[in-house]
CSV table of C-alpha atoms in Angstrom, one decimal:
chain,number,residue,atom,x,y,z
N,30,MET,CA,10.4,17.3,24.3
N,31,GLN,CA,11.8,20.5,25.8
N,32,SER,CA,15.6,21.1,25.9
N,33,VAL,CA,17.1,21.5,29.5
N,34,PRO,CA,18.8,24.9,30.1
N,35,VAL,CA,22.5,24.8,30.4
N,36,ALA,CA,22.7,26.0,34.1
N,37,GLN,CA,20.0,23.5,35.1
N,38,ALA,CA,21.9,20.6,33.1
N,39,ALA,CA,25.0,21.4,35.3
N,40,GLN,CA,23.4,20.6,38.4
N,41,PRO,CA,24.1,17.2,39.8
N,42,HIS,CA,20.3,16.4,40.6
N,43,ALA,CA,18.8,17.8,37.6
N,44,ALA,CA,15.8,16.0,35.9
N,45,SER,CA,16.7,14.0,32.9
N,46,PRO,CA,14.4,14.4,29.9
N,47,GLN,CA,11.5,11.8,29.5
N,48,PRO,CA,12.3,8.9,27.0
N,49,ALA,CA,10.7,9.2,23.7
N,50,ARG,CA,7.6,6.8,23.4
N,51,VAL,CA,8.5,3.7,21.4
N,52,LYS,CA,6.3,2.9,18.4
N,53,PRO,CA,4.6,-0.5,18.8
N,54,ARG,CA,5.9,-3.1,16.2
N,55,LEU,CA,2.2,-3.9,15.1
N,56,ARG,CA,1.2,-0.3,14.6
N,57,GLY,CA,-0.8,-0.2,11.5
N,58,ALA,CA,-0.4,-3.9,10.8
N,59,SER,CA,-4.1,-4.8,11.3
N,60,HIS,CA,-5.5,-1.9,9.0
N,61,HIS,CA,-3.0,-3.0,6.2
N,62,ILE,CA,-4.6,-6.3,6.3
N,63,ALA,CA,-8.1,-4.9,6.8
N,64,ALA,CA,-7.7,-2.7,3.6
N,65,TYR,CA,-7.2,-5.5,1.4
N,66,VAL,CA,-10.0,-7.4,3.0
N,67,ALA,CA,-12.3,-4.3,2.7
N,68,ALA,CA,-11.5,-3.9,-1.0
N,69,LEU,CA,-12.2,-7.5,-1.7
N,70,ALA,CA,-15.5,-7.6,0.4
N,71,THR,CA,-16.7,-4.4,-1.5
N,72,ALA,CA,-16.1,-5.9,-4.8
N,73,ILE,CA,-18.0,-9.0,-3.8
N,74,LEU,CA,-20.9,-7.4,-2.3
N,75,CYS,CA,-21.3,-5.0,-5.3
N,76,SER,CA,-21.5,-7.9,-7.6
N,77,GLN,CA,-24.4,-9.2,-5.2
N,78,VAL,CA,-26.7,-6.3,-5.1
N,79,PRO,CA,-29.2,-5.1,-7.6
N,80,ALA,CA,-27.8,-2.7,-10.2
N,81,GLY,CA,-28.4,1.0,-9.8
N,82,ARG,CA,-29.0,2.8,-6.6
N,83,ALA,CA,-28.0,-0.2,-4.5
N,84,THR,CA,-24.7,-0.6,-6.4
N,85,TRP,CA,-23.6,2.9,-6.2
N,86,SER,CA,-24.6,3.2,-2.6
N,87,VAL,CA,-22.6,0.0,-1.7
N,88,LEU,CA,-19.7,1.4,-3.7
N,89,VAL,CA,-19.5,4.7,-1.9
N,90,TYR,CA,-19.7,2.9,1.4
N,91,GLY,CA,-16.9,0.4,0.4
N,92,VAL,CA,-14.7,3.0,-1.1
N,93,CYS,CA,-15.0,5.1,2.2
N,94,MET,CA,-14.3,1.9,4.3
N,95,THR,CA,-11.1,0.7,2.2
N,96,ALA,CA,-9.9,4.3,2.3
N,97,LEU,CA,-10.1,4.4,6.2
N,98,PHE,CA,-7.9,1.4,6.3
N,99,ALA,CA,-5.7,2.0,3.5
N,100,ILE,CA,-4.8,5.5,4.9
N,101,SER,CA,-4.4,4.4,8.3
N,102,ALA,CA,-2.0,1.7,7.2
N,103,ALA,CA,0.0,4.1,5.0
N,104,TYR,CA,0.1,6.5,8.1
N,105,HIS,CA,1.0,4.2,10.9
N,106,LEU,CA,3.3,1.7,9.3
N,107,PRO,CA,6.2,3.8,8.1
N,108,MET,CA,8.4,6.0,10.0
N,109,TRP,CA,7.5,9.4,8.6
N,110,GLN,CA,9.6,12.6,9.0
N,111,PRO,CA,7.8,15.3,10.9
N,112,GLY,CA,6.4,17.2,8.0
N,113,PRO,CA,4.9,14.4,5.9
N,114,ARG,CA,3.9,12.8,9.0
N,115,GLN,CA,1.6,15.8,9.9
N,116,TRP,CA,0.0,15.6,6.5
N,117,MET,CA,-0.6,12.0,6.6
N,118,ARG,CA,-2.1,12.5,10.1
N,119,ARG,CA,-4.6,15.0,8.5
N,120,LEU,CA,-5.5,12.4,5.9
N,121,ASP,CA,-6.1,9.9,8.4
N,122,HIS,CA,-8.4,11.8,10.4
N,123,CYS,CA,-10.4,13.1,7.4
N,124,ALA,CA,-10.7,9.4,6.5
N,125,ILE,CA,-12.5,8.6,9.7
N,126,TYR,CA,-15.4,11.3,8.6
N,127,LEU,CA,-15.5,9.6,5.2
N,128,GLN,CA,-16.1,6.1,6.8
N,129,ILE,CA,-18.8,7.4,9.0
N,130,ALA,CA,-20.6,9.2,6.2
N,131,GLY,CA,-20.0,6.4,4.0
N,132,THR,CA,-21.7,4.0,6.3
N,133,TYR,CA,-24.7,6.2,6.4
N,134,THR,CA,-25.3,6.2,2.8
N,135,PRO,CA,-26.6,2.9,1.9
N,136,ILE,CA,-28.6,2.8,5.1
N,137,CYS,CA,-30.3,6.2,4.3
N,138,LEU,CA,-30.8,5.5,0.8
N,139,LEU,CA,-31.8,1.9,0.8
N,140,ALA,CA,-33.2,1.2,4.3
N,141,LEU,CA,-35.0,4.6,5.2
N,142,SER,CA,-37.8,6.3,3.4
N,143,PRO,CA,-36.5,9.2,1.2
N,144,SER,CA,-38.4,11.8,3.5
N,145,VAL,CA,-36.3,10.5,6.4
N,146,GLY,CA,-33.0,9.1,4.9
N,147,GLU,CA,-32.2,11.8,2.4
N,148,PRO,CA,-32.3,14.7,4.9
N,149,LEU,CA,-30.4,12.6,7.5
N,150,LEU,CA,-27.8,11.7,4.7
N,151,LEU,CA,-27.4,15.4,3.6
N,152,GLY,CA,-26.8,16.4,7.2
N,153,VAL,CA,-24.3,13.8,7.9
N,154,TRP,CA,-22.2,14.5,4.7
N,155,ILE,CA,-22.2,18.3,5.6
N,156,ALA,CA,-21.0,17.3,9.2
N,157,ALA,CA,-18.4,15.1,7.8
N,158,THR,CA,-17.2,17.8,5.3
N,159,ALA,CA,-16.9,20.2,8.3
N,160,GLY,CA,-15.0,17.5,10.2
N,161,ILE,CA,-12.6,17.1,7.4
N,162,ALA,CA,-12.0,20.8,7.2
N,163,LYS,CA,-11.3,20.7,11.0
N,164,SER,CA,-8.9,17.9,10.4
N,165,LEU,CA,-7.1,19.8,7.8
N,166,VAL,CA,-6.6,23.1,9.8
N,167,TRP,CA,-6.7,21.9,13.4
N,168,ILE,CA,-4.6,18.9,13.4
N,169,LYS,CA,-3.3,19.3,16.9
N,170,ALA,CA,-6.9,19.2,18.3
N,171,PRO,CA,-7.1,17.3,21.7
N,172,LYS,CA,-7.7,13.6,21.3
N,173,LEU,CA,-10.9,13.9,23.5
N,174,VAL,CA,-12.4,16.6,21.2
N,175,SER,CA,-11.7,14.6,17.9
N,176,ALA,CA,-13.1,11.4,19.6
N,177,ALA,CA,-16.2,13.2,20.9
N,178,LEU,CA,-16.9,14.5,17.3
N,179,TYR,CA,-16.5,11.1,15.8
N,180,VAL,CA,-18.9,9.6,18.4
N,181,ALA,CA,-21.5,12.4,18.1
N,182,LEU,CA,-21.7,12.0,14.2
N,183,GLY,CA,-21.7,8.3,14.4
N,184,TRP,CA,-24.6,8.1,16.7
N,185,ALA,CA,-26.6,11.0,14.9
N,186,ALA,CA,-28.8,8.1,13.5
N,187,MET,CA,-30.5,7.8,16.7
N,188,ALA,CA,-32.5,10.8,15.7
N,189,CYS,CA,-34.6,8.4,13.4
N,190,TRP,CA,-34.5,5.5,16.0
N,191,SER,CA,-38.1,4.5,15.3
N,192,GLU,CA,-37.7,4.3,11.5
N,193,LEU,CA,-34.5,2.4,11.9
N,194,LYS,CA,-36.1,-0.3,14.0
N,195,VAL,CA,-38.7,-0.9,11.3
N,196,ALA,CA,-36.3,-0.8,8.3
N,197,LEU,CA,-33.4,-2.7,9.9
N,198,GLY,CA,-35.2,-5.4,11.9
N,199,GLU,CA,-33.9,-6.9,15.2
N,200,THR,CA,-30.8,-8.2,13.5
N,201,GLY,CA,-29.9,-5.1,11.7
N,202,VAL,CA,-30.6,-2.9,14.7
N,203,ALA,CA,-28.2,-5.2,16.8
N,204,LEU,CA,-25.4,-5.1,14.2
N,205,MET,CA,-25.8,-1.2,14.0
N,206,VAL,CA,-25.9,-0.7,17.7
N,207,GLY,CA,-23.0,-3.4,18.3
N,208,GLY,CA,-21.0,-1.7,15.8
N,209,GLY,CA,-21.7,1.8,17.3
N,210,VAL,CA,-20.7,0.5,20.7
N,211,LEU,CA,-17.5,-0.9,19.5
N,212,TYR,CA,-16.6,2.4,17.7
N,213,THR,CA,-17.3,4.4,20.8
N,214,VAL,CA,-15.3,2.1,23.2
N,215,GLY,CA,-12.6,2.4,20.8
N,216,ALA,CA,-12.8,6.2,20.6
N,217,ALA,CA,-12.7,6.3,24.5
N,218,ILE,CA,-9.6,4.2,24.3
N,219,TYR,CA,-8.0,6.7,21.8
N,220,ALA,CA,-8.8,9.6,23.9
N,221,VAL,CA,-7.5,8.3,27.3
N,222,ARG,CA,-4.7,6.0,25.7
N,223,LYS,CA,-5.7,3.1,27.9
N,224,PRO,CA,-5.5,0.1,28.4
N,225,ASP,CA,-2.1,0.0,26.9
N,226,PRO,CA,-1.4,-3.7,27.3
N,227,MET,CA,2.0,-4.2,25.6
N,228,PRO,CA,3.4,-0.6,24.6
N,229,GLN,CA,6.3,-1.9,22.5
N,230,VAL,CA,4.2,-4.4,20.5
N,231,PHE,CA,0.5,-3.8,20.9
N,232,GLY,CA,-0.3,-0.7,22.7
N,233,TYR,CA,-3.5,1.2,23.3
N,234,HIS,CA,-3.8,2.4,19.5
N,235,GLU,CA,-3.7,-1.1,18.4
N,236,VAL,CA,-6.6,-2.0,20.7
N,237,PHE,CA,-8.4,0.9,19.1
N,238,HIS,CA,-7.6,-0.3,15.6
N,239,ALA,CA,-8.8,-3.8,16.4
N,240,LEU,CA,-12.2,-2.4,17.8
N,241,VAL,CA,-12.5,-0.4,14.7
N,242,ILE,CA,-12.2,-3.5,12.6
N,243,ALA,CA,-14.6,-5.3,14.7
N,244,ALA,CA,-17.1,-2.5,14.3
N,245,ALA,CA,-16.6,-2.1,10.6
N,246,THR,CA,-17.3,-5.8,10.2
N,247,CYS,CA,-20.8,-5.7,12.2
N,248,HIS,CA,-21.8,-2.6,9.9
N,249,PHE,CA,-20.6,-4.5,6.7
N,250,VAL,CA,-22.8,-7.2,7.6
N,251,MET,CA,-25.7,-4.8,8.4
N,252,VAL,CA,-25.1,-3.1,4.9
N,253,GLY,CA,-25.0,-6.4,3.3
N,254,ARG,CA,-28.4,-7.3,4.7
N,255,VAL,CA,-29.9,-4.0,3.6
N,256,ALA,CA,-28.3,-3.9,0.1
N,257,THR,CA,-29.2,-7.4,-0.9
């Protein structure tokens, strides 16, 4: 918010500063709950899959998913001071890249052939690492830029579309695409800040968070089908 010059403030018709945006009361609440659910779901799924490659692939995925929700809740629930808030925002954005790469991990290692899955997974993790570096050094990147990078990395799997159709089957593909669409719609809402249904209670960011939970649920079911 810019200060109003003294001379301008003295004028009778000077424009008053815009009021600060009110933080919705439910900001971060859904991801707070989702973090506990994700941790429990990960533990249950790990106990159901074969030991070895499947277990640690699912564990990587589950840890990344849980971290996404836990860091998001830790960032959005409290009222941070400006300095710590910037660092929490960095971590929040980094966790999104971890979630994307984590979701690829069991799909690439358990569903796709090594000749296809391993190069794809390597490329995704390299891109995610670059995205994390971007989030650490360019925290004020426009929302549209950040959203576009998340979406592009998330849909990179389409480069292996023919293999994915065979490996996942119709139901798995539907879950993968459905989750991707939900993430994409959420990213668009995050970028344009609309719709903003109840700004003081449940605003555009809460809509975005709800769509992230729905998308993560689709992908969790997909991973469960692949791993078991």
